[in-house]
Coordinates of C-alpha atoms in Angstrom, one line a residue:
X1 CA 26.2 -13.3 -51.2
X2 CA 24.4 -13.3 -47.7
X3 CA 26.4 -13.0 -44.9
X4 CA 25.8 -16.4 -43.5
X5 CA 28.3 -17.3 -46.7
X6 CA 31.3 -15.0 -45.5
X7 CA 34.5 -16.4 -43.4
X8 CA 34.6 -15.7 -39.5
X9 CA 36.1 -17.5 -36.8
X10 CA 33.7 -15.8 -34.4
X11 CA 33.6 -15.3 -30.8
X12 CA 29.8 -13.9 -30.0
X13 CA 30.9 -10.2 -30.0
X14 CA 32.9 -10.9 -33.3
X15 CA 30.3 -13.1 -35.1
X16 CA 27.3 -10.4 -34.0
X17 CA 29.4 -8.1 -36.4
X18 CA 30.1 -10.4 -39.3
X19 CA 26.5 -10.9 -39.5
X20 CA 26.0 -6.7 -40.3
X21 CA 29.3 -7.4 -42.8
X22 CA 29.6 -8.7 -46.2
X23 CA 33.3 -10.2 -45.3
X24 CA 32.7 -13.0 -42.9
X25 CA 30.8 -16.0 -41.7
X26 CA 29.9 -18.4 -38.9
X27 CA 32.8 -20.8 -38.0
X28 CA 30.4 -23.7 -37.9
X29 CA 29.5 -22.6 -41.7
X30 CA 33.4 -22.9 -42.6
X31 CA 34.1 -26.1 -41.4
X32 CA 32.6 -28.4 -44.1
X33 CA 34.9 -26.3 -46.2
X34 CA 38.0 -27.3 -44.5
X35 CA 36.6 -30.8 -44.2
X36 CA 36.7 -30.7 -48.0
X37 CA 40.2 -29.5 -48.3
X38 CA 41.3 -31.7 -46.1
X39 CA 39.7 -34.9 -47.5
X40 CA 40.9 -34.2 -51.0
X41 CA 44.6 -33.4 -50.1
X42 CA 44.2 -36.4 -48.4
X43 CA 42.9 -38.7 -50.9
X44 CA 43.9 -37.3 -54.4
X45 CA 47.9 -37.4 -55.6
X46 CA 47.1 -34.2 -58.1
X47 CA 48.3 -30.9 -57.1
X48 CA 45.6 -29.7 -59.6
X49 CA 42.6 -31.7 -57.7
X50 CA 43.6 -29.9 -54.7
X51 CA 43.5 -26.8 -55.6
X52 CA 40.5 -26.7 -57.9
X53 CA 38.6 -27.3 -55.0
X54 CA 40.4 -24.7 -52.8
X55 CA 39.7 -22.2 -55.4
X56 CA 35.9 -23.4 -55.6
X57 CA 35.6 -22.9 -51.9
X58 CA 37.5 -19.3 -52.2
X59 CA 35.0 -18.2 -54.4
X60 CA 31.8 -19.6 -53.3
X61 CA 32.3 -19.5 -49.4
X62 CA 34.7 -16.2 -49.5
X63 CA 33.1 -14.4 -52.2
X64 CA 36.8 -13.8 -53.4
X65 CA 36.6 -12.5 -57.3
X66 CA 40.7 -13.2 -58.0
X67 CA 42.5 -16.0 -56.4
X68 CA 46.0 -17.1 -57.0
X69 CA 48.2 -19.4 -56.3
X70 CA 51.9 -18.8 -56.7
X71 CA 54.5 -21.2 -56.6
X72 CA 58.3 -20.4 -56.4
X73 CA 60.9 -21.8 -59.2
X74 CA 64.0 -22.3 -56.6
X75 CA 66.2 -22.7 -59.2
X76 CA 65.1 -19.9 -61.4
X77 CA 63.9 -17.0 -58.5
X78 CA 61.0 -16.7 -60.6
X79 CA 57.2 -16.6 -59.2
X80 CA 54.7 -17.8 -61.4
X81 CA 50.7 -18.5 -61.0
X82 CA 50.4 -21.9 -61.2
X83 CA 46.4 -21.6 -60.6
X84 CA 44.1 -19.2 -60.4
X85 CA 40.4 -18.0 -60.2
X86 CA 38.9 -15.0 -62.2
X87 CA 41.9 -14.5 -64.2
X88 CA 42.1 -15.6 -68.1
X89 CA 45.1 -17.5 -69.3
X90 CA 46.9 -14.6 -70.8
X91 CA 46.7 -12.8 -67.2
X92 CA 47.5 -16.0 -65.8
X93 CA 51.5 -16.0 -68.1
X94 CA 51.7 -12.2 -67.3
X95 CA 51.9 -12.8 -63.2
X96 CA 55.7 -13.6 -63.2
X97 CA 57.4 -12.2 -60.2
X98 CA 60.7 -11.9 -58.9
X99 CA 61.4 -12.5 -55.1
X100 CA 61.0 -9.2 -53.9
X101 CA 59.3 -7.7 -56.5
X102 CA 55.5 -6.7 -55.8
X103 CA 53.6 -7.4 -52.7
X104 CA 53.6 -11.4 -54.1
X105 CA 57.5 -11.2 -54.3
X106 CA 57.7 -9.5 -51.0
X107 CA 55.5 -12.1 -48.6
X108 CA 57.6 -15.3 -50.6
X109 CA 61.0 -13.1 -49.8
X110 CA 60.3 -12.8 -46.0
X111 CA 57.9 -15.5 -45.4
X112 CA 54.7 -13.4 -43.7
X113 CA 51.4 -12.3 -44.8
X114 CA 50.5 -9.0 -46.1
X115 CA 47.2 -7.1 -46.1
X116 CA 46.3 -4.3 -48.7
X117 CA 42.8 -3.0 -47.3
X118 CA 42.6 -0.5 -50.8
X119 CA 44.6 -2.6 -54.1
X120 CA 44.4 1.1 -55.1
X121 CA 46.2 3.0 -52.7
X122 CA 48.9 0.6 -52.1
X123 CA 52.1 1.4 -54.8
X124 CA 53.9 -1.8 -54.5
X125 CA 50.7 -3.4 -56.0
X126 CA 52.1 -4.0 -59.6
X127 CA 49.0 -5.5 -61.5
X128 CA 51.5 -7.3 -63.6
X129 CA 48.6 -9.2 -64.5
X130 CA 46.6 -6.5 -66.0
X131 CA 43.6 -7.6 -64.7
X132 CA 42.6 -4.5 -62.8
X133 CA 41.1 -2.0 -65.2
X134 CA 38.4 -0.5 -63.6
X135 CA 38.2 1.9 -60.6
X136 CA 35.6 -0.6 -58.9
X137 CA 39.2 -3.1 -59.1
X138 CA 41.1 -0.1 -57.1
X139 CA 38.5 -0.3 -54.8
X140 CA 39.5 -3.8 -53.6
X141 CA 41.2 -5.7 -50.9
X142 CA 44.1 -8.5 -51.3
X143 CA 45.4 -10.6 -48.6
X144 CA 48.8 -12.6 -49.5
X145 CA 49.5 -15.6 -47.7
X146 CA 52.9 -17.4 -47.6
X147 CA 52.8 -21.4 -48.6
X148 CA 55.4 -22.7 -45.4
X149 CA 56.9 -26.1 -45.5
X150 CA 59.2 -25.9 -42.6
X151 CA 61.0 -22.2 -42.8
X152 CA 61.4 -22.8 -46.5
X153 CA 58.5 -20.7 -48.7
X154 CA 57.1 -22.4 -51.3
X155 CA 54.9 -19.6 -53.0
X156 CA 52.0 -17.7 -51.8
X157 CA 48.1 -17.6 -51.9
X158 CA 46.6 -14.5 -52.7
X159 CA 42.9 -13.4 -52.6
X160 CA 40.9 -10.0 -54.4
X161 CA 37.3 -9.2 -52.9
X162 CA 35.3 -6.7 -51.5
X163 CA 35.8 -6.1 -48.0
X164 CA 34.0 -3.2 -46.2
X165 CA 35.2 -3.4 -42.8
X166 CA 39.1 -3.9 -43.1
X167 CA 39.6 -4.8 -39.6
X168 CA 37.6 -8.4 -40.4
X169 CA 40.3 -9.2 -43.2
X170 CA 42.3 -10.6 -40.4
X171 CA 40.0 -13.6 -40.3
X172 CA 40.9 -14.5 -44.2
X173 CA 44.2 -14.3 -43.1
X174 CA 43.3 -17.3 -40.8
X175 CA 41.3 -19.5 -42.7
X176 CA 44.2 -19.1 -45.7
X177 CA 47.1 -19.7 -43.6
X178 CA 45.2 -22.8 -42.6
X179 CA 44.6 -23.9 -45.8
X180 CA 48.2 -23.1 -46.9
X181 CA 49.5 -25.2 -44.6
X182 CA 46.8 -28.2 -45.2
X183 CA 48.6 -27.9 -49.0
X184 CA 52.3 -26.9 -48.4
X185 CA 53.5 -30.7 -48.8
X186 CA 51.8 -31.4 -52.1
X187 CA 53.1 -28.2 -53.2
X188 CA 56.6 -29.1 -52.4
X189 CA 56.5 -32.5 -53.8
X190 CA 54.8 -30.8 -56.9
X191 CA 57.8 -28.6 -57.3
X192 CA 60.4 -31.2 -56.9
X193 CA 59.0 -33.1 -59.8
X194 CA 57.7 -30.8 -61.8
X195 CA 59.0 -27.0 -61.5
X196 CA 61.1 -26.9 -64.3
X197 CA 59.0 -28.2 -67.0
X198 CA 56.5 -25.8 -65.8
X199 CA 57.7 -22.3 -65.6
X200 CA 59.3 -22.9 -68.9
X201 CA 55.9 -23.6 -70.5
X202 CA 54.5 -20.7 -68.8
X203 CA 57.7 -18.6 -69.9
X204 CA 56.8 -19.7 -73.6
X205 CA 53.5 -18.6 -73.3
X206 CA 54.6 -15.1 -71.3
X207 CA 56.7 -14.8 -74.4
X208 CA 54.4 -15.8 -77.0
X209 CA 51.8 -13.4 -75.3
X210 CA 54.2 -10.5 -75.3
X211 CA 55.1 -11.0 -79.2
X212 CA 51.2 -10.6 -79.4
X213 CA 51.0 -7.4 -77.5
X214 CA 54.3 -5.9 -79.0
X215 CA 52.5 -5.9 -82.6
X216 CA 49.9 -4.6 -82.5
X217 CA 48.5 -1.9 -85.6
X218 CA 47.9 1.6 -83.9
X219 CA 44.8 2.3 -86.1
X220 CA 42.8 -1.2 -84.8
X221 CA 41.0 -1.6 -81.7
X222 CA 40.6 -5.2 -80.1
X223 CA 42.6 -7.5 -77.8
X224 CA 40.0 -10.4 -78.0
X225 CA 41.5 -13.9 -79.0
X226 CA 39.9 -13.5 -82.7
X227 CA 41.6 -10.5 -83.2
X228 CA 45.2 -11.4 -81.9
X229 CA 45.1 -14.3 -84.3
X230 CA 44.9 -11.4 -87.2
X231 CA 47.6 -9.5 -85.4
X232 CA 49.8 -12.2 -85.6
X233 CA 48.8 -12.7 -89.6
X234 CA 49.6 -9.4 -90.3
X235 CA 52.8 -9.9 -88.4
X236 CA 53.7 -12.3 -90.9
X237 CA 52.3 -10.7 -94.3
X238 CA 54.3 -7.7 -93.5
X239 CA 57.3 -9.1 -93.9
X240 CA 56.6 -9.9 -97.4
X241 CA 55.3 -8.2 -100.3
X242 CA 52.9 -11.5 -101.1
X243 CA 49.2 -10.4 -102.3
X244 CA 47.0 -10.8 -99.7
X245 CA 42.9 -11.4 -99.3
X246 CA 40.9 -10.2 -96.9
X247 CA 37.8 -11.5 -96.1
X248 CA 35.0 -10.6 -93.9
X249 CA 31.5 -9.2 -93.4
X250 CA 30.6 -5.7 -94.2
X251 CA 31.7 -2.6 -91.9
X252 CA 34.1 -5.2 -89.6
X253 CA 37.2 -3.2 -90.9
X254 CA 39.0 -4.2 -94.0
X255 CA 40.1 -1.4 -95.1
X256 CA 42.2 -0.7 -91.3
X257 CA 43.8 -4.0 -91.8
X258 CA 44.9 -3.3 -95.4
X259 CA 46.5 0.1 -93.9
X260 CA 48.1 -1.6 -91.2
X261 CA 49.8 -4.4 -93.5
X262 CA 51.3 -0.9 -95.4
X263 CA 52.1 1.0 -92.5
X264 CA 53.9 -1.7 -90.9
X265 CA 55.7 -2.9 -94.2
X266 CA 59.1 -2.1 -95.4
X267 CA 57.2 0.1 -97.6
X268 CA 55.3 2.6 -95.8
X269 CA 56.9 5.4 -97.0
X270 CA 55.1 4.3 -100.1
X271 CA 52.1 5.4 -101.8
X272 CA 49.3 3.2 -100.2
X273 CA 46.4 3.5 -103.2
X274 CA 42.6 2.2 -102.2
X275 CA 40.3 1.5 -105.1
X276 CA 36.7 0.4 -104.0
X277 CA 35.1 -1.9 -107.0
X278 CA 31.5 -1.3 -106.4
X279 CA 31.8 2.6 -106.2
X280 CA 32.0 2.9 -110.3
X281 CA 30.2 1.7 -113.0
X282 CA 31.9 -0.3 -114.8
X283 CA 32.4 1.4 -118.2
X284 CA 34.6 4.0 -115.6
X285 CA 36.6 1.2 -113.9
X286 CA 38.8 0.0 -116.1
X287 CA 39.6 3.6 -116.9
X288 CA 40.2 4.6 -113.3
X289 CA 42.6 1.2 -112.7
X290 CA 44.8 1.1 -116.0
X291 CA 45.0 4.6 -116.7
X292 CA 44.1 5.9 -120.6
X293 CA 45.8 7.6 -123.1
X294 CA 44.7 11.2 -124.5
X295 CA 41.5 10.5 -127.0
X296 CA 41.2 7.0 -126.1
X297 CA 37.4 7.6 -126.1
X298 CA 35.3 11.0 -125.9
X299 CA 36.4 13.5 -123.1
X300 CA 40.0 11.9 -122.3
X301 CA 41.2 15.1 -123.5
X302 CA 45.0 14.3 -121.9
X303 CA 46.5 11.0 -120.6
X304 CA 46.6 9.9 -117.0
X305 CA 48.0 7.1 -115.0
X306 CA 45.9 4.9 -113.1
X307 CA 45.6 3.6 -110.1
X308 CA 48.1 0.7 -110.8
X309 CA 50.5 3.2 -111.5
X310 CA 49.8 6.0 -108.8
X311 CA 51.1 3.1 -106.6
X312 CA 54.2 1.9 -108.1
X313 CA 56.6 0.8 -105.6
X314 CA 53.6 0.3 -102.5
X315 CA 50.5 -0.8 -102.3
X316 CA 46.8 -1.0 -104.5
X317 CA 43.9 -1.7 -101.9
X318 CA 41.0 -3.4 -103.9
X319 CA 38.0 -3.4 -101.7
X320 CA 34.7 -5.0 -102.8
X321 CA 36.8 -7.0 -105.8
X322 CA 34.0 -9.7 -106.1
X323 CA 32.0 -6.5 -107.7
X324 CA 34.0 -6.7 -111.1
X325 CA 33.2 -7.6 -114.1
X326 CA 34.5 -11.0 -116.1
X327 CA 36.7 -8.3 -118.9
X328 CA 37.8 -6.6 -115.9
X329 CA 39.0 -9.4 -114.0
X330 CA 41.1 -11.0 -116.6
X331 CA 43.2 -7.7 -117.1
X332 CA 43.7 -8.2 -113.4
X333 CA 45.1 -11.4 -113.8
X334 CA 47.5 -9.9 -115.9
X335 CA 48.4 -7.3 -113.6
X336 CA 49.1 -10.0 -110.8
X337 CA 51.0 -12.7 -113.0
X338 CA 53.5 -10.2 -114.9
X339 CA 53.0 -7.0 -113.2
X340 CA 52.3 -5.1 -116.3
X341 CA 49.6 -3.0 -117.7
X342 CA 48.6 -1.5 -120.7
X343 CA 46.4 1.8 -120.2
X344 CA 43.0 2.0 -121.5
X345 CA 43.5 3.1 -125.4
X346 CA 47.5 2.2 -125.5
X347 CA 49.7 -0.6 -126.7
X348 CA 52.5 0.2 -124.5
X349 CA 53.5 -2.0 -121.5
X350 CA 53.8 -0.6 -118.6
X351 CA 56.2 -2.3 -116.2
X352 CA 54.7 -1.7 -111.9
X353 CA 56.3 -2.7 -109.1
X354 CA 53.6 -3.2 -106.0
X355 CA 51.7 -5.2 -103.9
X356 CA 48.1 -6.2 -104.5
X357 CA 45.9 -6.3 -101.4
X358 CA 41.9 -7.0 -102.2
X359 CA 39.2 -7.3 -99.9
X360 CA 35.4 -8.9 -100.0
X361 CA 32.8 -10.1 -98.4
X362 CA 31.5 -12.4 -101.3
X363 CA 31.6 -15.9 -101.0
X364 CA 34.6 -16.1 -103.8
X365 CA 34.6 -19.8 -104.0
X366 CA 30.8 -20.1 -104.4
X367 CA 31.5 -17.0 -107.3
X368 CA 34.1 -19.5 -108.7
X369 CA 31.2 -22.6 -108.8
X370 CA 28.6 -20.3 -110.6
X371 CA 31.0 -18.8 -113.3
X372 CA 30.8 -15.1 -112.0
X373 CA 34.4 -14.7 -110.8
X374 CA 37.3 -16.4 -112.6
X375 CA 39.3 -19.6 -110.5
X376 CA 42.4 -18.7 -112.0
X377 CA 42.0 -15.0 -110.7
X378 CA 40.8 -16.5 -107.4
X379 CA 44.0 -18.6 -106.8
X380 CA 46.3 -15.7 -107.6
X381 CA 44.4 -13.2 -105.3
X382 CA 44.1 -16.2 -102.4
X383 CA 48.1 -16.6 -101.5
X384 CA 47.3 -15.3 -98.0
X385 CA 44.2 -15.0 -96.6
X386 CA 43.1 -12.8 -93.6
X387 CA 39.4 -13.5 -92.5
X388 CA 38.1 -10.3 -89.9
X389 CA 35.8 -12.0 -87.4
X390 CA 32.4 -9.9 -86.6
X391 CA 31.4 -7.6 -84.1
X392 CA 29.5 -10.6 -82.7
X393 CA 31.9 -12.9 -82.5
X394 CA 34.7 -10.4 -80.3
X395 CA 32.4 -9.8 -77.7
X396 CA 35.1 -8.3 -75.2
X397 CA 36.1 -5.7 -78.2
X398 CA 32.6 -4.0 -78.0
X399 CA 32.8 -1.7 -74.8
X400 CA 36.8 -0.5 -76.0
X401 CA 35.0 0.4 -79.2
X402 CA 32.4 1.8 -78.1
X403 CA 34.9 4.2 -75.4
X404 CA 37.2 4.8 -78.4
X405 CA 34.2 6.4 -80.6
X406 CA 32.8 8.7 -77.6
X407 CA 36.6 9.9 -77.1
X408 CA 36.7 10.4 -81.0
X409 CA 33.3 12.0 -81.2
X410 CA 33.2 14.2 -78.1
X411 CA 36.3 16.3 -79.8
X412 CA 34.6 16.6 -82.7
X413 CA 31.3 17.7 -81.2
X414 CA 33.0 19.6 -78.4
X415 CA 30.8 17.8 -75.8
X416 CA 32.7 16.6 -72.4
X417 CA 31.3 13.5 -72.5
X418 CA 33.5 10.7 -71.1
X419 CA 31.7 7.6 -70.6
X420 CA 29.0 5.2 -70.8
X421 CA 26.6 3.8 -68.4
X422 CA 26.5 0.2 -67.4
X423 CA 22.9 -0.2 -68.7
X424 CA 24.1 1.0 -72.0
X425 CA 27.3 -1.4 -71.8
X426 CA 24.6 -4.4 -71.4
X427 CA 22.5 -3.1 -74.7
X428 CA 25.4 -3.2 -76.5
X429 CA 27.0 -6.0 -75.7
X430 CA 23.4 -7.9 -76.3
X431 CA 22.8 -6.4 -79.6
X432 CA 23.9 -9.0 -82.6
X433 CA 25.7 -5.6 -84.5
X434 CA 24.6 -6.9 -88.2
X435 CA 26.3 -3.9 -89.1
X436 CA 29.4 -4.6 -87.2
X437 CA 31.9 -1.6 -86.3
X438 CA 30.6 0.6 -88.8
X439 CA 26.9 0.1 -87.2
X440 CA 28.5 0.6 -83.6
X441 CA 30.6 3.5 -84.4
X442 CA 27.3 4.8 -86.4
X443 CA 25.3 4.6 -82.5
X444 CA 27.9 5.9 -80.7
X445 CA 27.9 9.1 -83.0
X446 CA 24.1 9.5 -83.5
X447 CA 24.3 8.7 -79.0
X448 CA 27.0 11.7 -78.5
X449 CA 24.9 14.4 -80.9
X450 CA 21.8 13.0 -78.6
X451 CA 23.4 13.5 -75.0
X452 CA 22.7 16.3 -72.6
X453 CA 25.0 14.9 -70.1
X454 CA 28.4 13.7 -69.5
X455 CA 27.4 10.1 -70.0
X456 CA 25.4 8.4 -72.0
X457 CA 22.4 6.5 -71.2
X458 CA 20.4 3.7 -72.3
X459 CA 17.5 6.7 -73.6
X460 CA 20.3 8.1 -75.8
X461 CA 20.7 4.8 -78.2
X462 CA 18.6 3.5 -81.0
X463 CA 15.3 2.1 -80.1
X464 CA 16.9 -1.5 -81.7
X465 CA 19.5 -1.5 -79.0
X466 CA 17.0 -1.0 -75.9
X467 CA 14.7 -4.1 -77.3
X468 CA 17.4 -6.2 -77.4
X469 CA 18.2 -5.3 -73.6
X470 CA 14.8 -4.7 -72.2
X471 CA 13.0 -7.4 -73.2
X472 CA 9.6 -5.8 -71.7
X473 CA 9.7 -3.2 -74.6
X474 CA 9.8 -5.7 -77.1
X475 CA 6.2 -5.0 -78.7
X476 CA 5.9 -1.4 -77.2
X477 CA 6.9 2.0 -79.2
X478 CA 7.3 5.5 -78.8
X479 CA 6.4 6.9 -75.0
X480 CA 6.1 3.0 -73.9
X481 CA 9.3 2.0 -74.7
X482 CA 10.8 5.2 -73.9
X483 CA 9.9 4.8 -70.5
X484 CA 10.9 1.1 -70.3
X485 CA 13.9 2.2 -71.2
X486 CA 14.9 4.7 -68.4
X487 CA 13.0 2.6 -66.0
X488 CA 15.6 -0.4 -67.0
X489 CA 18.1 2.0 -66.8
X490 CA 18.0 3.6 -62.9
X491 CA 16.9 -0.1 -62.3
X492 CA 20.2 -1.1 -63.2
X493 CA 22.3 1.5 -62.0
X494 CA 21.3 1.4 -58.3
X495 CA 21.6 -2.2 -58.4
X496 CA 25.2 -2.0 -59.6
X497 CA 25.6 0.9 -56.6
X498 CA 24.1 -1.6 -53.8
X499 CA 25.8 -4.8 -55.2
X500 CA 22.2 -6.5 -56.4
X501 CA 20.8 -6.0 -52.9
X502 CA 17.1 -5.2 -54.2
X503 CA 16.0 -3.6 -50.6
X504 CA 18.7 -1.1 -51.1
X505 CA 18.1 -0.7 -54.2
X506 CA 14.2 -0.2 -53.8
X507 CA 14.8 2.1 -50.9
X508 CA 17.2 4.4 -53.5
X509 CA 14.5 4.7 -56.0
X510 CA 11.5 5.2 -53.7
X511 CA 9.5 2.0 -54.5
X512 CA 8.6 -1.2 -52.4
X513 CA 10.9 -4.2 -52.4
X514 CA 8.3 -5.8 -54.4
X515 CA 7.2 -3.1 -56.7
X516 CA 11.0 -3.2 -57.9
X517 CA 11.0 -6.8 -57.8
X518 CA 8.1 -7.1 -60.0
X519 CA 9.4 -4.1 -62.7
X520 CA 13.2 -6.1 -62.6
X521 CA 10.6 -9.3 -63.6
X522 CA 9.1 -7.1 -66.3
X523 CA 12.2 -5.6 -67.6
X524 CA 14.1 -9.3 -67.7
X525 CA 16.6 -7.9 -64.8
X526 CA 18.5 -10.5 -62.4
X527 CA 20.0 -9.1 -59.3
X528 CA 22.5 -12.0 -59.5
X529 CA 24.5 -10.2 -62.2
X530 CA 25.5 -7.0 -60.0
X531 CA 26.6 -8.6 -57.2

């Protein structure tokens, strides 16, 4: 954002600097803003009017990237964010605070503003939100502003952003106290009607939120929405020993899910038994599931149990069960209404005690409709389905993934690897992943094997993967693309290091402002995206 768009009250000397600043602007720039404010405090009876527009201005005339405001439960002591800006819902119910506690709790306990120039090197900084992750987040400022009505504090405004020049955070620390005063009465009547009803719904959702986190399988990776739903599935399931059916697209993870409904059942210390239905043919199948007797058919030289019975008292794991034959799936049937088999060349029953998980990613009711999988079999095996949403569709997964599989694969290769560039975060988080986490942990290996340094770059993935992101290389191959692909990627990189400021960036790479500007046209690159 230019610096015409940053806060300043300015006298000359003051405004000559915020011009050379990211972190300020004219005064005559700012008042329309408070004009706004002011006009819809004035005119509008929602609390939520008001500050939708307060938050709008914060981020387009402040460049703030996290704004809150906190408003004070009398009654209960507790803070809570009653609106915010750059912060999801779930971060949103985490940001409960006592009075006292954390640099919010602090400015509503005694009433005056605090500055944090670095978010990082200040300790009473909590991030009870858990919306700082990276090390650009550390890097930071926050200004806290109390919400006065009288000497009684209501809550507090609080703003994140980049600020170069500390010294000029003293002028958000005017334009926010103005503003906190402009809505301090709203706020208070707000609270009188309203403050109770309120922070209980946002202490359901806190709760519901934490029940979410608490359960969650050790051996999955994912905190997207999609994902939490399954979490709280398998939450249920486990509980039980009802059969359960997964379903979901190849390489998204089946199997995991099926281990973490044992592992987190009342039988783990149980034999947990995986058969996959495709990997036979199927004169071997029903051998390998039932079990046969000795001389049941040429080579069966002794008896042995089967897979039914190598898991009596846990858990069978069917993967791929679309994949079995008609004969096949009525002895299943069997197995699932009276919990009894017979092995293959016997006529003795066998009584087993488990639990039947099968997985697929069939269409089983379209199987039903075209008589190659049986209905009755598919109501028995359907008591509680599970569907695993693809890669695509958990978008925010990807990049924790993709981290998880270079930790994994950098001990096994012995390589001190330890990250991944940006420009490779975009390729992978643009590529559709047909193949879903088997095809990302796939890239990740072949990458790691590839790398000569201690990150990998956009060079070091499939040539699929840098299409997708460099649009330029589309029809190119070999040397071409190749090239594309590094230029896209130092392209990126010092854009990311100069905030999209394409001069700076040009000057870093030693080309023209418009030679860069006219490769970043070529290569599909906005310079919006890195600011």
């Amino acid at each position: 954002m230019s610096a015409k768009k940053r806060l300043h009250f300015c006298a000359t000397k003051a405004c000559e600097k915020s011009l050379q600043n990211d972190c300020s602007i004219c005064r005559a720039n700012i008042l329309s803003s408070l004009f706004r404010i002011s006009k819809v405090v004035v005119e509008s009876s929602s609390l939520s009017d008001t500050l939708a527009v307060l938050l709008k201005i914060m981020k387009e005339d402040m460049g703030v990237i996290r704004g809150m405001v906190n408003l004070l439960n009398s009654r209960t002591g507790k803070i809570f964010i009653h609106d915010s800006i750059g912060l999801s819902r779930e971060e949103e119910t985490r940001g409960v605070y006592s009075i006292g506690e954390g640099i919010t709790g602090k400015v509503v306990e005694t009433g005056r503003k605090i500055i944090v120039p670095v978010i990082g090197k200040e300790p009473n900084f909590l991030n009870r939100t858990k919306s700082l992750l990276s090390q650009e987040d550390r890097e930071l400022s926050f200004v806290c502003i109390p919400i006065l009505r009288g000497k009684k504090v209501l809550g507090a405004i609080s703003v994140e952003r980049v600020c170069e020049d500390h010294e000029l955070l003293a002028f958000d620390v005017e334009l926010l106290g103005i503003v906190a005063a402009m809505i301090a009465q709203a706020v208070e009547l707000y609270l009188l009607e309203n403050e109770d009803k309120h922070f209980l719904r946002m202490e359901n959702e806190r709760l519901q939120n934490a029940l979410k986190e608490r359960f969650h399988p050790s051996n999955i990776i994912g905190n997207s929405k999609p994902m939490l739903e399954v979490y709280s599935l398998i939450n249920k399931i486990v509980r039980t020993r009802s059969t359960v059916l997964i379903l979901g697209e190849s390489g998204v993870g089946k199997e995991l899910v099926a281990s973490a409904i044992h592992y987190n059942s009342v039988d783990a210390d149980k034999a947990f038994v995986t058969f996959n239905c495709a990997a036979l043919p199927e004169s071997v199948i029903e051998s390998e599931l039932f079990g046969h007797e000795k001389g049941a058919y040429t080579g069966a030289e002794r008896a042995r149990k089967g897979r039914f019975e190598e898991a009596d008292g846990g858990t069978v794991f069917l993967d791929e069960i679309g994949e079995l034959s008609l004969p096949v799936q009525a002895k299943l049937l069997r197995v699932l209404q009276e919990r009894t088999i017979e092995r293959v060349g016997g006529n003795q029953t066998i009584k087993v005690n488990i639990r039947i998980i099968t997985a697929t990613n069939r269409d089983l009711q379209q199987m039903v409709k075209e008589g190659r999988f049986r209905e009755d079999l598919y109501y028995r095996l359907n008591v509680f389905p599970i569907v695993i949403p693809p890669l695509r569709e958990r978008n925010s997964d990807i990049i924790a993934l993709a981290e998880f599989f270079v930790s994994r694969f950098s001990k096994k290769f012995s390589k001190s690897i330890n990250g991944i560039s940006i420009p490779v975060q975009e390729m992978l988080l643009s590529y559709p992943w047909p193949g879903n986490v088997r095809e990302l942990e796939n890239v990740i290996e072949r990458a790691l094997i590839i790398a000569e340094g201690d990150v990998i770059h956009g060079y070091d993935l499939p040539l699929s993967l840098q299409k997708t992101a460099v649009s330029g290389s589309s029809t190119q191959q070999g040397l071409g693309a190749k090239v594309n692909s590094v230029e896209y990627e130092m392209i990126i990189e010092a854009l990311c290091d100069h905030k999209g400021n394409i001069s700076a960036a040009a000057e870093t790479l030693g080309l023209t402002r418009r030679t860069l500007s006219l490769k970043m046209q070529k290569l599909g690159i906005n310079y919006k995206k890195y600011r």
